[in-house]
Amino acid sequence: MNSITVSSTVLNSVLLKFYKSYPQIKLNLLVNNTSIIENSILENKLDIALVEGKTKSENLKVINVMKDEVVFVCGMDNKMAHKKSITLEEIASCALNLREEGSGTRKELLTAFKAKNINNLNIVGESSSYEAIIKAVKVNLGVSVLSKRLVIEDFQKGDIWMCPISDFNSERKFSIIYHKDKFLSDDMNLFIKNCTEVASYYQMLINNKKDN
């Protein structure tokens, strides 16, 4: 019921609060990329999900719950390290280590490249594991574009470099999705309420950090 980026960033907090508040409710969890999760909702294999990025189907009800930001990431020995910002053309000149096919992050990035008529990409690695991508980036085996929430700790430790992409709309949403014809049980409504409360708390912390 969760995409990989969401499960790696906010899922633990959502589940911890939910189980503390409603210990009698049991959840069956599935973690996969956005495309597979979306299809599972449409095929009625899942009731509800948390995903990142945009969804395609008009048959989905979407509730935006949290802002996210995508950033450029490279190793400290990479030629792009220490740049304050970077363009899509500059990123395309690098060896790329990307998320797997079906990832919301990858789909948005490739769409942006296509809009700029940037077609000759040197993709040297693909993985559904953001940890594997970060490890590769650290030793300069390609650069990547990932959620800021996934890389902020490694950046603060000085293990990797990250910066905004100047000509890419890097802001996106973490969203709750379910089929527009789905009847929402009381348990589902409680889960939605829990997600929005956790998201509001995290957004408040982020806003306070920006103000400070």
mmCIF file with all atom_site columns, C-alpha atoms in Angstrom:
data_model
loop_
_atom_site.group_PDB
_atom_site.id
_atom_site.type_symbol
_atom_site.label_atom_id
_atom_site.label_alt_id
_atom_site.label_comp_id
_atom_site.label_asym_id
_atom_site.label_entity_id
_atom_site.label_seq_id
_atom_site.pdbx_PDB_ins_code
_atom_site.Cartn_x
_atom_site.Cartn_y
_atom_site.Cartn_z
_atom_site.occupancy
_atom_site.B_iso_or_equiv
_atom_site.pdbx_formal_charge
_atom_site.auth_seq_id
_atom_site.auth_comp_id
_atom_site.auth_asym_id
_atom_site.auth_atom_id
_atom_site.pdbx_PDB_model_num
ATOM 1   C CA . MET A 1 1   ? 0.000   0.000  0.000   1.00 0.00 ? 1   MET A CA 1
ATOM 2   C CA . ASN A 1 2   ? 3.029   2.297  -0.141  1.00 0.00 ? 2   ASN A CA 1
ATOM 3   C CA . SER A 1 3   ? 5.493   3.395  -2.801  1.00 0.00 ? 3   SER A CA 1
ATOM 4   C CA . ILE A 1 4   ? 9.183   2.878  -2.093  1.00 0.00 ? 4   ILE A CA 1
ATOM 5   C CA . THR A 1 5   ? 10.054  6.528  -1.433  1.00 0.00 ? 5   THR A CA 1
ATOM 6   C CA . VAL A 1 6   ? 7.124   6.938  0.951   1.00 0.00 ? 6   VAL A CA 1
ATOM 7   C CA . SER A 1 7   ? 7.949   3.722  2.803   1.00 0.00 ? 7   SER A CA 1
ATOM 8   C CA . SER A 1 8   ? 11.542  4.911  3.222   1.00 0.00 ? 8   SER A CA 1
ATOM 9   C CA . THR A 1 9   ? 10.645  8.331  4.604   1.00 0.00 ? 9   THR A CA 1
ATOM 10  C CA . VAL A 1 10  ? 7.340   8.632  6.473   1.00 0.00 ? 10  VAL A CA 1
ATOM 11  C CA . LEU A 1 11  ? 5.795   5.157  6.686   1.00 0.00 ? 11  LEU A CA 1
ATOM 12  C CA . ASN A 1 12  ? 7.288   4.211  10.054  1.00 0.00 ? 12  ASN A CA 1
ATOM 13  C CA . SER A 1 13  ? 5.871   7.337  11.683  1.00 0.00 ? 13  SER A CA 1
ATOM 14  C CA . VAL A 1 14  ? 2.456   6.734  10.132  1.00 0.00 ? 14  VAL A CA 1
ATOM 15  C CA . LEU A 1 15  ? 2.343   3.116  11.296  1.00 0.00 ? 15  LEU A CA 1
ATOM 16  C CA . LEU A 1 16  ? 3.644   3.867  14.793  1.00 0.00 ? 16  LEU A CA 1
ATOM 17  C CA . LYS A 1 17  ? 0.957   6.470  15.436  1.00 0.00 ? 17  LYS A CA 1
ATOM 18  C CA . PHE A 1 18  ? -1.756  4.319  13.862  1.00 0.00 ? 18  PHE A CA 1
ATOM 19  C CA . TYR A 1 19  ? -0.983  1.171  15.852  1.00 0.00 ? 19  TYR A CA 1
ATOM 20  C CA . LYS A 1 20  ? -0.743  3.152  19.091  1.00 0.00 ? 20  LYS A CA 1
ATOM 21  C CA . SER A 1 21  ? -4.091  4.812  18.446  1.00 0.00 ? 21  SER A CA 1
ATOM 22  C CA . TYR A 1 22  ? -5.917  1.799  16.979  1.00 0.00 ? 22  TYR A CA 1
ATOM 23  C CA . PRO A 1 23  ? -4.228  -1.439 18.126  1.00 0.00 ? 23  PRO A CA 1
ATOM 24  C CA . GLN A 1 24  ? -7.331  -3.455 17.218  1.00 0.00 ? 24  GLN A CA 1
ATOM 25  C CA . ILE A 1 25  ? -6.965  -2.656 13.480  1.00 0.00 ? 25  ILE A CA 1
ATOM 26  C CA . LYS A 1 26  ? -4.623  -4.837 11.424  1.00 0.00 ? 26  LYS A CA 1
ATOM 27  C CA . LEU A 1 27  ? -2.985  -3.638 8.213   1.00 0.00 ? 27  LEU A CA 1
ATOM 28  C CA . ASN A 1 28  ? -1.599  -5.721 5.346   1.00 0.00 ? 28  ASN A CA 1
ATOM 29  C CA . LEU A 1 29  ? 1.296   -3.817 3.776   1.00 0.00 ? 29  LEU A CA 1
ATOM 30  C CA . LEU A 1 30  ? 2.774   -3.866 0.283   1.00 0.00 ? 30  LEU A CA 1
ATOM 31  C CA . VAL A 1 31  ? 5.780   -1.746 -0.710  1.00 0.00 ? 31  VAL A CA 1
ATOM 32  C CA . ASN A 1 32  ? 6.414   -1.257 -4.411  1.00 0.00 ? 32  ASN A CA 1
ATOM 33  C CA . ASN A 1 33  ? 6.912   1.477  -6.988  1.00 0.00 ? 33  ASN A CA 1
ATOM 34  C CA . THR A 1 34  ? 4.169   3.981  -7.789  1.00 0.00 ? 34  THR A CA 1
ATOM 35  C CA . SER A 1 35  ? 3.140   2.373  -11.089 1.00 0.00 ? 35  SER A CA 1
ATOM 36  C CA . ILE A 1 36  ? 2.539   -1.069 -9.580  1.00 0.00 ? 36  ILE A CA 1
ATOM 37  C CA . ILE A 1 37  ? 0.744   0.380  -6.565  1.00 0.00 ? 37  ILE A CA 1
ATOM 38  C CA . GLU A 1 38  ? -1.515  2.452  -8.809  1.00 0.00 ? 38  GLU A CA 1
ATOM 39  C CA . ASN A 1 39  ? -2.414  -0.577 -10.946 1.00 0.00 ? 39  ASN A CA 1
ATOM 40  C CA . SER A 1 40  ? -3.136  -2.632 -7.829  1.00 0.00 ? 40  SER A CA 1
ATOM 41  C CA . ILE A 1 41  ? -5.590  0.005  -6.623  1.00 0.00 ? 41  ILE A CA 1
ATOM 42  C CA . LEU A 1 42  ? -7.322  0.083  -10.028 1.00 0.00 ? 42  LEU A CA 1
ATOM 43  C CA . GLU A 1 43  ? -7.571  -3.724 -10.069 1.00 0.00 ? 43  GLU A CA 1
ATOM 44  C CA . ASN A 1 44  ? -9.029  -3.716 -6.542  1.00 0.00 ? 44  ASN A CA 1
ATOM 45  C CA . LYS A 1 45  ? -6.072  -5.662 -5.154  1.00 0.00 ? 45  LYS A CA 1
ATOM 46  C CA . LEU A 1 46  ? -5.404  -2.859 -2.678  1.00 0.00 ? 46  LEU A CA 1
ATOM 47  C CA . ASP A 1 47  ? -7.845  -0.675 -0.771  1.00 0.00 ? 47  ASP A CA 1
ATOM 48  C CA . ILE A 1 48  ? -5.739  2.426  -0.207  1.00 0.00 ? 48  ILE A CA 1
ATOM 49  C CA . ALA A 1 49  ? -2.155  3.569  -0.735  1.00 0.00 ? 49  ALA A CA 1
ATOM 50  C CA . LEU A 1 50  ? 0.443   6.238  -0.033  1.00 0.00 ? 50  LEU A CA 1
ATOM 51  C CA . VAL A 1 51  ? 2.458   7.229  -3.105  1.00 0.00 ? 51  VAL A CA 1
ATOM 52  C CA . GLU A 1 52  ? 4.807   9.940  -4.359  1.00 0.00 ? 52  GLU A CA 1
ATOM 53  C CA . GLY A 1 53  ? 4.426   11.915 -7.551  1.00 0.00 ? 53  GLY A CA 1
ATOM 54  C CA . LYS A 1 54  ? 1.541   12.194 -9.994  1.00 0.00 ? 54  LYS A CA 1
ATOM 55  C CA . THR A 1 55  ? -0.971  9.476  -10.777 1.00 0.00 ? 55  THR A CA 1
ATOM 56  C CA . LYS A 1 56  ? -2.336  8.884  -14.289 1.00 0.00 ? 56  LYS A CA 1
ATOM 57  C CA . SER A 1 57  ? -5.809  7.424  -13.954 1.00 0.00 ? 57  SER A CA 1
ATOM 58  C CA . GLU A 1 58  ? -8.991  9.486  -13.653 1.00 0.00 ? 58  GLU A CA 1
ATOM 59  C CA . ASN A 1 59  ? -10.461 6.563  -11.700 1.00 0.00 ? 59  ASN A CA 1
ATOM 60  C CA . LEU A 1 60  ? -8.327  7.385  -8.672  1.00 0.00 ? 60  LEU A CA 1
ATOM 61  C CA . LYS A 1 61  ? -9.263  9.657  -5.819  1.00 0.00 ? 61  LYS A CA 1
ATOM 62  C CA . VAL A 1 62  ? -6.156  11.604 -4.734  1.00 0.00 ? 62  VAL A CA 1
ATOM 63  C CA . ILE A 1 63  ? -5.617  13.351 -1.386  1.00 0.00 ? 63  ILE A CA 1
ATOM 64  C CA . ASN A 1 64  ? -2.369  15.336 -1.195  1.00 0.00 ? 64  ASN A CA 1
ATOM 65  C CA . VAL A 1 65  ? -0.910  15.059 2.306   1.00 0.00 ? 65  VAL A CA 1
ATOM 66  C CA . MET A 1 66  ? 2.723   16.206 2.241   1.00 0.00 ? 66  MET A CA 1
ATOM 67  C CA . LYS A 1 67  ? 5.163   18.168 0.102   1.00 0.00 ? 67  LYS A CA 1
ATOM 68  C CA . ASP A 1 68  ? 8.329   16.532 -1.163  1.00 0.00 ? 68  ASP A CA 1
ATOM 69  C CA . GLU A 1 69  ? 11.322  17.806 -3.128  1.00 0.00 ? 69  GLU A CA 1
ATOM 70  C CA . VAL A 1 70  ? 13.533  16.028 -5.649  1.00 0.00 ? 70  VAL A CA 1
ATOM 71  C CA . VAL A 1 71  ? 17.245  16.951 -5.752  1.00 0.00 ? 71  VAL A CA 1
ATOM 72  C CA . PHE A 1 72  ? 20.374  16.162 -7.735  1.00 0.00 ? 72  PHE A CA 1
ATOM 73  C CA . VAL A 1 73  ? 22.813  13.883 -5.896  1.00 0.00 ? 73  VAL A CA 1
ATOM 74  C CA . CYS A 1 74  ? 26.474  13.066 -6.576  1.00 0.00 ? 74  CYS A CA 1
ATOM 75  C CA . GLY A 1 75  ? 29.619  11.857 -4.811  1.00 0.00 ? 75  GLY A CA 1
ATOM 76  C CA . MET A 1 76  ? 31.973  14.347 -3.214  1.00 0.00 ? 76  MET A CA 1
ATOM 77  C CA . ASP A 1 77  ? 34.633  13.530 -5.835  1.00 0.00 ? 77  ASP A CA 1
ATOM 78  C CA . ASN A 1 78  ? 32.282  14.108 -8.750  1.00 0.00 ? 78  ASN A CA 1
ATOM 79  C CA . LYS A 1 79  ? 32.903  17.122 -11.001 1.00 0.00 ? 79  LYS A CA 1
ATOM 80  C CA . MET A 1 80  ? 29.400  18.398 -10.190 1.00 0.00 ? 80  MET A CA 1
ATOM 81  C CA . ALA A 1 81  ? 29.990  18.436 -6.417  1.00 0.00 ? 81  ALA A CA 1
ATOM 82  C CA . HIS A 1 82  ? 29.713  21.826 -4.687  1.00 0.00 ? 82  HIS A CA 1
ATOM 83  C CA . LYS A 1 83  ? 27.491  23.331 -7.385  1.00 0.00 ? 83  LYS A CA 1
ATOM 84  C CA . LYS A 1 84  ? 24.775  25.521 -5.876  1.00 0.00 ? 84  LYS A CA 1
ATOM 85  C CA . SER A 1 85  ? 22.316  24.366 -8.544  1.00 0.00 ? 85  SER A CA 1
ATOM 86  C CA . ILE A 1 86  ? 22.375  22.287 -11.708 1.00 0.00 ? 86  ILE A CA 1
ATOM 87  C CA . THR A 1 87  ? 20.482  22.068 -15.016 1.00 0.00 ? 87  THR A CA 1
ATOM 88  C CA . LEU A 1 88  ? 18.924  19.048 -16.685 1.00 0.00 ? 88  LEU A CA 1
ATOM 89  C CA . GLU A 1 89  ? 21.441  19.356 -19.520 1.00 0.00 ? 89  GLU A CA 1
ATOM 90  C CA . GLU A 1 90  ? 24.316  19.163 -17.041 1.00 0.00 ? 90  GLU A CA 1
ATOM 91  C CA . ILE A 1 91  ? 22.762  16.117 -15.379 1.00 0.00 ? 91  ILE A CA 1
ATOM 92  C CA . ALA A 1 92  ? 22.335  14.457 -18.782 1.00 0.00 ? 92  ALA A CA 1
ATOM 93  C CA . SER A 1 93  ? 26.059  14.824 -19.394 1.00 0.00 ? 93  SER A CA 1
ATOM 94  C CA . CYS A 1 94  ? 26.757  12.540 -16.423 1.00 0.00 ? 94  CYS A CA 1
ATOM 95  C CA . ALA A 1 95  ? 26.517  8.777  -15.967 1.00 0.00 ? 95  ALA A CA 1
ATOM 96  C CA . LEU A 1 96  ? 23.104  8.239  -14.385 1.00 0.00 ? 96  LEU A CA 1
ATOM 97  C CA . ASN A 1 97  ? 22.150  5.823  -11.635 1.00 0.00 ? 97  ASN A CA 1
ATOM 98  C CA . LEU A 1 98  ? 18.358  5.880  -11.541 1.00 0.00 ? 98  LEU A CA 1
ATOM 99  C CA . ARG A 1 99  ? 15.368  4.309  -9.849  1.00 0.00 ? 99  ARG A CA 1
ATOM 100 C CA . GLU A 1 100 ? 13.747  1.346  -11.603 1.00 0.00 ? 100 GLU A CA 1
ATOM 101 C CA . GLU A 1 101 ? 11.096  1.446  -14.343 1.00 0.00 ? 101 GLU A CA 1
ATOM 102 C CA . GLY A 1 102 ? 7.735   2.387  -12.823 1.00 0.00 ? 102 GLY A CA 1
ATOM 103 C CA . SER A 1 103 ? 9.202   4.651  -10.150 1.00 0.00 ? 103 SER A CA 1
ATOM 104 C CA . GLY A 1 104 ? 7.406   7.983  -9.818  1.00 0.00 ? 104 GLY A CA 1
ATOM 105 C CA . THR A 1 105 ? 10.723  9.791  -9.392  1.00 0.00 ? 105 THR A CA 1
ATOM 106 C CA . ARG A 1 106 ? 12.168  8.266  -12.564 1.00 0.00 ? 106 ARG A CA 1
ATOM 107 C CA . LYS A 1 107 ? 9.022   8.941  -14.588 1.00 0.00 ? 107 LYS A CA 1
ATOM 108 C CA . GLU A 1 108 ? 8.996   12.640 -13.684 1.00 0.00 ? 108 GLU A CA 1
ATOM 109 C CA . LEU A 1 109 ? 12.703  13.018 -14.459 1.00 0.00 ? 109 LEU A CA 1
ATOM 110 C CA . LEU A 1 110 ? 12.513  11.305 -17.854 1.00 0.00 ? 110 LEU A CA 1
ATOM 111 C CA . THR A 1 111 ? 9.449   13.388 -18.753 1.00 0.00 ? 111 THR A CA 1
ATOM 112 C CA . ALA A 1 112 ? 11.435  16.532 -17.962 1.00 0.00 ? 112 ALA A CA 1
ATOM 113 C CA . PHE A 1 113 ? 14.357  15.348 -20.128 1.00 0.00 ? 113 PHE A CA 1
ATOM 114 C CA . LYS A 1 114 ? 11.982  14.625 -23.007 1.00 0.00 ? 114 LYS A CA 1
ATOM 115 C CA . ALA A 1 115 ? 10.414  18.094 -22.735 1.00 0.00 ? 115 ALA A CA 1
ATOM 116 C CA . LYS A 1 116 ? 13.906  19.560 -23.172 1.00 0.00 ? 116 LYS A CA 1
ATOM 117 C CA . ASN A 1 117 ? 14.595  17.248 -26.171 1.00 0.00 ? 117 ASN A CA 1
ATOM 118 C CA . ILE A 1 118 ? 17.329  15.533 -24.162 1.00 0.00 ? 118 ILE A CA 1
ATOM 119 C CA . ASN A 1 119 ? 17.291  11.946 -25.407 1.00 0.00 ? 119 ASN A CA 1
ATOM 120 C CA . ASN A 1 120 ? 20.817  10.524 -25.261 1.00 0.00 ? 120 ASN A CA 1
ATOM 121 C CA . LEU A 1 121 ? 21.074  9.519  -21.632 1.00 0.00 ? 121 LEU A CA 1
ATOM 122 C CA . ASN A 1 122 ? 23.900  7.434  -20.214 1.00 0.00 ? 122 ASN A CA 1
ATOM 123 C CA . ILE A 1 123 ? 22.052  5.250  -17.698 1.00 0.00 ? 123 ILE A CA 1
ATOM 124 C CA . VAL A 1 124 ? 24.692  3.058  -16.039 1.00 0.00 ? 124 VAL A CA 1
ATOM 125 C CA . GLY A 1 125 ? 22.557  1.641  -13.225 1.00 0.00 ? 125 GLY A CA 1
ATOM 126 C CA . GLU A 1 126 ? 18.954  1.072  -12.136 1.00 0.00 ? 126 GLU A CA 1
ATOM 127 C CA . SER A 1 127 ? 17.642  -0.055 -8.770  1.00 0.00 ? 127 SER A CA 1
ATOM 128 C CA . SER A 1 128 ? 14.463  -0.173 -6.701  1.00 0.00 ? 128 SER A CA 1
ATOM 129 C CA . SER A 1 129 ? 16.689  0.319  -3.637  1.00 0.00 ? 129 SER A CA 1
ATOM 130 C CA . TYR A 1 130 ? 17.519  3.923  -2.853  1.00 0.00 ? 130 TYR A CA 1
ATOM 131 C CA . GLU A 1 131 ? 20.208  2.663  -0.447  1.00 0.00 ? 131 GLU A CA 1
ATOM 132 C CA . ALA A 1 132 ? 21.979  0.887  -3.331  1.00 0.00 ? 132 ALA A CA 1
ATOM 133 C CA . ILE A 1 133 ? 21.818  4.040  -5.450  1.00 0.00 ? 133 ILE A CA 1
ATOM 134 C CA . ILE A 1 134 ? 23.234  6.198  -2.660  1.00 0.00 ? 134 ILE A CA 1
ATOM 135 C CA . LYS A 1 135 ? 26.069  3.729  -2.055  1.00 0.00 ? 135 LYS A CA 1
ATOM 136 C CA . ALA A 1 136 ? 26.943  3.826  -5.768  1.00 0.00 ? 136 ALA A CA 1
ATOM 137 C CA . VAL A 1 137 ? 26.796  7.617  -5.840  1.00 0.00 ? 137 VAL A CA 1
ATOM 138 C CA . LYS A 1 138 ? 29.087  7.869  -2.798  1.00 0.00 ? 138 LYS A CA 1
ATOM 139 C CA . VAL A 1 139 ? 31.885  6.072  -4.674  1.00 0.00 ? 139 VAL A CA 1
ATOM 140 C CA . ASN A 1 140 ? 31.218  8.105  -7.835  1.00 0.00 ? 140 ASN A CA 1
ATOM 141 C CA . LEU A 1 141 ? 29.473  5.334  -9.782  1.00 0.00 ? 141 LEU A CA 1
ATOM 142 C CA . GLY A 1 142 ? 27.087  7.730  -11.441 1.00 0.00 ? 142 GLY A CA 1
ATOM 143 C CA . VAL A 1 143 ? 24.876  10.565 -10.214 1.00 0.00 ? 143 VAL A CA 1
ATOM 144 C CA . SER A 1 144 ? 21.184  10.436 -9.366  1.00 0.00 ? 144 SER A CA 1
ATOM 145 C CA . VAL A 1 145 ? 17.994  12.354 -8.701  1.00 0.00 ? 145 VAL A CA 1
ATOM 146 C CA . LEU A 1 146 ? 16.197  11.368 -5.490  1.00 0.00 ? 146 LEU A CA 1
ATOM 147 C CA . SER A 1 147 ? 13.846  12.620 -2.829  1.00 0.00 ? 147 SER A CA 1
ATOM 148 C CA . LYS A 1 148 ? 15.564  15.121 -0.553  1.00 0.00 ? 148 LYS A CA 1
ATOM 149 C CA . ARG A 1 149 ? 14.151  13.234 2.426   1.00 0.00 ? 149 ARG A CA 1
ATOM 150 C CA . LEU A 1 150 ? 16.144  10.149 1.396   1.00 0.00 ? 150 LEU A CA 1
ATOM 151 C CA . VAL A 1 151 ? 19.534  11.851 1.114   1.00 0.00 ? 151 VAL A CA 1
ATOM 152 C CA . ILE A 1 152 ? 19.522  14.702 3.630   1.00 0.00 ? 152 ILE A CA 1
ATOM 153 C CA . GLU A 1 153 ? 21.340  12.729 6.361   1.00 0.00 ? 153 GLU A CA 1
ATOM 154 C CA . ASP A 1 154 ? 24.168  11.623 4.044   1.00 0.00 ? 154 ASP A CA 1
ATOM 155 C CA . PHE A 1 155 ? 24.490  15.192 2.774   1.00 0.00 ? 155 PHE A CA 1
ATOM 156 C CA . GLN A 1 156 ? 24.695  16.570 6.316   1.00 0.00 ? 156 GLN A CA 1
ATOM 157 C CA . LYS A 1 157 ? 27.417  14.016 7.111   1.00 0.00 ? 157 LYS A CA 1
ATOM 158 C CA . GLY A 1 158 ? 29.413  15.203 4.094   1.00 0.00 ? 158 GLY A CA 1
ATOM 159 C CA . ASP A 1 159 ? 29.196  11.820 2.355   1.00 0.00 ? 159 ASP A CA 1
ATOM 160 C CA . ILE A 1 160 ? 27.394  13.108 -0.751  1.00 0.00 ? 160 ILE A CA 1
ATOM 161 C CA . TRP A 1 161 ? 26.537  16.407 -2.422  1.00 0.00 ? 161 TRP A CA 1
ATOM 162 C CA . MET A 1 162 ? 23.017  17.518 -3.261  1.00 0.00 ? 162 MET A CA 1
ATOM 163 C CA . CYS A 1 163 ? 21.615  20.618 -4.909  1.00 0.00 ? 163 CYS A CA 1
ATOM 164 C CA . PRO A 1 164 ? 18.389  21.821 -6.560  1.00 0.00 ? 164 PRO A CA 1
ATOM 165 C CA . ILE A 1 165 ? 17.717  21.401 -10.284 1.00 0.00 ? 165 ILE A CA 1
ATOM 166 C CA . SER A 1 166 ? 17.158  24.884 -11.683 1.00 0.00 ? 166 SER A CA 1
ATOM 167 C CA . ASP A 1 167 ? 15.000  23.999 -14.710 1.00 0.00 ? 167 ASP A CA 1
ATOM 168 C CA . PHE A 1 168 ? 12.980  21.174 -13.194 1.00 0.00 ? 168 PHE A CA 1
ATOM 169 C CA . ASN A 1 169 ? 9.815   21.472 -11.121 1.00 0.00 ? 169 ASN A CA 1
ATOM 170 C CA . SER A 1 170 ? 11.223  19.529 -8.202  1.00 0.00 ? 170 SER A CA 1
ATOM 171 C CA . GLU A 1 171 ? 8.308   19.985 -5.815  1.00 0.00 ? 171 GLU A CA 1
ATOM 172 C CA . ARG A 1 172 ? 5.811   17.140 -5.692  1.00 0.00 ? 172 ARG A CA 1
ATOM 173 C CA . LYS A 1 173 ? 3.336   15.589 -3.289  1.00 0.00 ? 173 LYS A CA 1
ATOM 174 C CA . PHE A 1 174 ? 3.026   12.494 -1.177  1.00 0.00 ? 174 PHE A CA 1
ATOM 175 C CA . SER A 1 175 ? -0.589  11.456 -1.674  1.00 0.00 ? 175 SER A CA 1
ATOM 176 C CA . ILE A 1 176 ? -3.201  9.017  -0.453  1.00 0.00 ? 176 ILE A CA 1
ATOM 177 C CA . ILE A 1 177 ? -4.927  7.279  -3.357  1.00 0.00 ? 177 ILE A CA 1
ATOM 178 C CA . TYR A 1 178 ? -7.892  4.924  -3.639  1.00 0.00 ? 178 TYR A CA 1
ATOM 179 C CA . HIS A 1 179 ? -10.373 3.939  -6.336  1.00 0.00 ? 179 HIS A CA 1
ATOM 180 C CA . LYS A 1 180 ? -13.013 6.603  -6.869  1.00 0.00 ? 180 LYS A CA 1
ATOM 181 C CA . ASP A 1 181 ? -15.749 3.959  -6.503  1.00 0.00 ? 181 ASP A CA 1
ATOM 182 C CA . LYS A 1 182 ? -14.265 2.429  -3.354  1.00 0.00 ? 182 LYS A CA 1
ATOM 183 C CA . PHE A 1 183 ? -16.491 2.406  -0.285  1.00 0.00 ? 183 PHE A CA 1
ATOM 184 C CA . LEU A 1 184 ? -14.375 3.719  2.573   1.00 0.00 ? 184 LEU A CA 1
ATOM 185 C CA . SER A 1 185 ? -14.868 1.745  5.762   1.00 0.00 ? 185 SER A CA 1
ATOM 186 C CA . ASP A 1 186 ? -14.446 3.323  9.181   1.00 0.00 ? 186 ASP A CA 1
ATOM 187 C CA . ASP A 1 187 ? -10.976 1.731  9.409   1.00 0.00 ? 187 ASP A CA 1
ATOM 188 C CA . MET A 1 188 ? -9.940  3.264  6.075   1.00 0.00 ? 188 MET A CA 1
ATOM 189 C CA . ASN A 1 189 ? -11.144 6.690  7.140   1.00 0.00 ? 189 ASN A CA 1
ATOM 190 C CA . LEU A 1 190 ? -9.173  6.357  10.368  1.00 0.00 ? 190 LEU A CA 1
ATOM 191 C CA . PHE A 1 191 ? -6.053  5.496  8.361   1.00 0.00 ? 191 PHE A CA 1
ATOM 192 C CA . ILE A 1 192 ? -6.541  8.533  6.111   1.00 0.00 ? 192 ILE A CA 1
ATOM 193 C CA . LYS A 1 193 ? -7.010  10.743 9.165   1.00 0.00 ? 193 LYS A CA 1
ATOM 194 C CA . ASN A 1 194 ? -3.857  9.297  10.732  1.00 0.00 ? 194 ASN A CA 1
ATOM 195 C CA . CYS A 1 195 ? -1.815  9.922  7.558   1.00 0.00 ? 195 CYS A CA 1
ATOM 196 C CA . THR A 1 196 ? -2.919  13.538 7.273   1.00 0.00 ? 196 THR A CA 1
ATOM 197 C CA . GLU A 1 197 ? -2.139  14.199 10.952  1.00 0.00 ? 197 GLU A CA 1
ATOM 198 C CA . VAL A 1 198 ? 1.373   12.748 10.674  1.00 0.00 ? 198 VAL A CA 1
ATOM 199 C CA . ALA A 1 199 ? 1.964   14.648 7.422   1.00 0.00 ? 199 ALA A CA 1
ATOM 200 C CA . SER A 1 200 ? 0.811   17.928 8.984   1.00 0.00 ? 200 SER A CA 1
ATOM 201 C CA . TYR A 1 201 ? 3.201   17.401 11.902  1.00 0.00 ? 201 TYR A CA 1
ATOM 202 C CA . TYR A 1 202 ? 6.169   16.725 9.590   1.00 0.00 ? 202 TYR A CA 1
ATOM 203 C CA . GLN A 1 203 ? 5.310   19.740 7.436   1.00 0.00 ? 203 GLN A CA 1
ATOM 204 C CA . MET A 1 204 ? 5.174   21.932 10.541  1.00 0.00 ? 204 MET A CA 1
ATOM 205 C CA . LEU A 1 205 ? 8.667   20.767 11.555  1.00 0.00 ? 205 LEU A CA 1
ATOM 206 C CA . ILE A 1 206 ? 9.993   21.486 8.045   1.00 0.00 ? 206 ILE A CA 1
ATOM 207 C CA . ASN A 1 207 ? 8.436   24.959 8.028   1.00 0.00 ? 207 ASN A CA 1
ATOM 208 C CA . ASN A 1 208 ? 9.908   25.730 11.456  1.00 0.00 ? 208 ASN A CA 1
ATOM 209 C CA . LYS A 1 209 ? 13.398  24.712 10.242  1.00 0.00 ? 209 LYS A CA 1
ATOM 210 C CA . LYS A 1 210 ? 13.054  27.031 7.244   1.00 0.00 ? 210 LYS A CA 1
ATOM 211 C CA . ASP A 1 211 ? 12.005  29.915 9.486   1.00 0.00 ? 211 ASP A CA 1
ATOM 212 C CA . ASN A 1 212 ? 15.002  29.321 11.756  1.00 0.00 ? 212 ASN A CA 1
#
